[in-house]
CSV table of C-alpha atoms in Angstrom, one decimal:
chain,number,residue,atom,x,y,z
A,622,MET,CA,-58.0,-45.5,110.3
A,623,SER,CA,-54.9,-43.3,109.7
A,624,ASP,CA,-54.3,-45.2,106.5
A,625,LEU,CA,-57.8,-44.2,105.3
A,626,ILE,CA,-57.1,-40.6,106.1
A,627,GLU,CA,-53.8,-40.7,104.2
A,628,ILE,CA,-55.5,-42.2,101.2
A,629,VAL,CA,-58.3,-39.6,101.3
A,630,ASP,CA,-55.7,-36.8,101.7
A,631,SER,CA,-53.7,-38.2,98.8
A,632,LEU,CA,-56.9,-38.4,96.6
A,633,GLU,CA,-57.8,-34.8,97.5
A,634,ASN,CA,-54.3,-33.7,96.7
A,635,ARG,CA,-54.4,-35.5,93.3
A,636,ILE,CA,-57.9,-34.2,92.5
A,637,SER,CA,-56.7,-30.6,93.4
A,638,LYS,CA,-53.7,-31.0,91.1
A,639,LEU,CA,-55.9,-32.3,88.3
A,640,ILE,CA,-58.4,-29.5,88.7
A,641,HIS,CA,-55.5,-27.0,88.6
A,642,LYS,CA,-54.0,-28.6,85.5
A,643,HIS,CA,-57.5,-28.7,83.9
A,644,ASP,CA,-57.9,-24.9,84.5
A,645,LEU,CA,-54.5,-24.2,83.1
A,646,LEU,CA,-55.2,-26.3,80.0
A,647,LYS,CA,-58.6,-24.5,79.5
A,648,GLN,CA,-56.8,-21.1,79.7
A,649,GLN,CA,-54.1,-22.3,77.2
A,650,ASN,CA,-56.9,-23.5,74.9
A,651,ALA,CA,-58.7,-20.2,75.1
A,652,ASP,CA,-55.4,-18.3,74.4
A,653,LEU,CA,-54.6,-20.6,71.4
A,654,ARG,CA,-58.1,-20.0,70.0
A,655,ASP,CA,-57.6,-16.2,70.3
A,656,LYS,CA,-54.3,-16.5,68.6
A,657,ILE,CA,-55.8,-18.6,65.7
A,658,LYS,CA,-58.5,-15.9,65.3
A,659,ASP,CA,-55.9,-13.2,65.1
A,660,LEU,CA,-53.8,-15.2,62.7
A,661,LYS,CA,-56.8,-15.8,60.4
A,662,ALA,CA,-57.6,-12.1,60.4
A,663,ASP,CA,-53.9,-11.3,59.6
A,664,SER,CA,-54.0,-13.9,56.8
A,665,GLU,CA,-57.2,-12.4,55.3
A,666,LEU,CA,-55.6,-9.0,55.4
A,667,GLN,CA,-52.5,-10.2,53.7
A,668,ILE,CA,-54.6,-12.0,51.0
A,669,ASP,CA,-56.5,-8.8,50.3
A,670,GLN,CA,-53.2,-6.8,50.1
A,671,LEU,CA,-51.8,-9.4,47.7
A,672,LYS,CA,-54.9,-9.1,45.5
A,673,GLN,CA,-54.5,-5.3,45.4
A,674,TRP,CA,-50.8,-5.6,44.5
A,675,GLU,CA,-51.6,-8.2,41.8
A,676,GLU,CA,-54.2,-5.7,40.3
A,677,LYS,CA,-51.7,-2.9,40.4
A,678,PHE,CA,-49.1,-5.1,38.8
A,679,SER,CA,-51.5,-6.1,36.0
A,680,ALA,CA,-52.4,-2.4,35.4
A,681,LEU,CA,-48.7,-1.5,35.3
A,682,LYS,CA,-48.0,-4.3,32.8
A,683,ASN,CA,-50.8,-3.0,30.6
A,684,ALA,CA,-49.5,0.5,30.9
A,685,ASN,CA,-46.0,-0.6,29.9
A,686,ALA,CA,-47.4,-2.5,26.9
A,687,MET,CA,-49.3,0.6,25.8
A,688,LEU,CA,-46.1,2.7,26.1
A,689,GLY,CA,-44.4,0.4,23.7
A,690,SER,CA,-42.7,-2.2,25.9
A,691,ASP,CA,-42.3,-5.3,23.7
A,692,GLU,CA,-42.3,-7.5,26.7
A,693,TYR,CA,-46.0,-7.2,27.4
A,694,LYS,CA,-47.3,-5.9,24.0
A,695,ARG,CA,-48.6,-9.3,22.8
A,696,GLU,CA,-50.3,-10.1,26.1
A,697,THR,CA,-52.0,-6.7,26.1
A,698,LYS,CA,-53.2,-7.1,22.5
A,699,LEU,CA,-54.7,-10.5,23.4
A,700,LYS,CA,-56.4,-9.0,26.4
A,701,ILE,CA,-57.8,-6.1,24.4
A,702,ASN,CA,-59.1,-8.6,21.8
A,703,ALA,CA,-60.8,-10.7,24.5
A,704,LEU,CA,-62.5,-7.5,25.9
A,705,ILE,CA,-63.7,-6.6,22.4
A,706,ARG,CA,-65.2,-10.1,21.9
A,707,GLU,CA,-67.0,-9.7,25.3
A,708,ILE,CA,-68.3,-6.3,24.2
A,709,ASP,CA,-69.5,-7.8,20.9
A,710,VAL,CA,-71.3,-10.5,22.8
A,711,CYS,CA,-73.0,-8.0,25.0
A,712,ILE,CA,-74.0,-5.8,22.0
A,713,ALA,CA,-75.5,-8.9,20.3
A,714,GLN,CA,-77.5,-9.8,23.4
A,715,LEU,CA,-78.8,-6.2,23.7
A,716,SER,CA,-79.8,-6.3,20.0
A,717,GLU,CA,-82.0,-9.3,20.4
């Protein structure tokens, strides 16, 4: 009979340890999910900032080209020509 009691006590102890470990893992999982959510938000913020910097850089390149910088002059001329073609297409569509 005492063997049976020892077995039951051992099982209760193991079950208790498993439940405790399960609770710890659930908490770690929740913490990791929160961390993932925070990292995604940070990533989106950095992507937005990168886009803003790219736009500012593009505007600065265009300004340098207009000021006579030979480095970006050709690129700016091509961009202006593309914009003119788009405007011509819009005017043609409005004329129809």
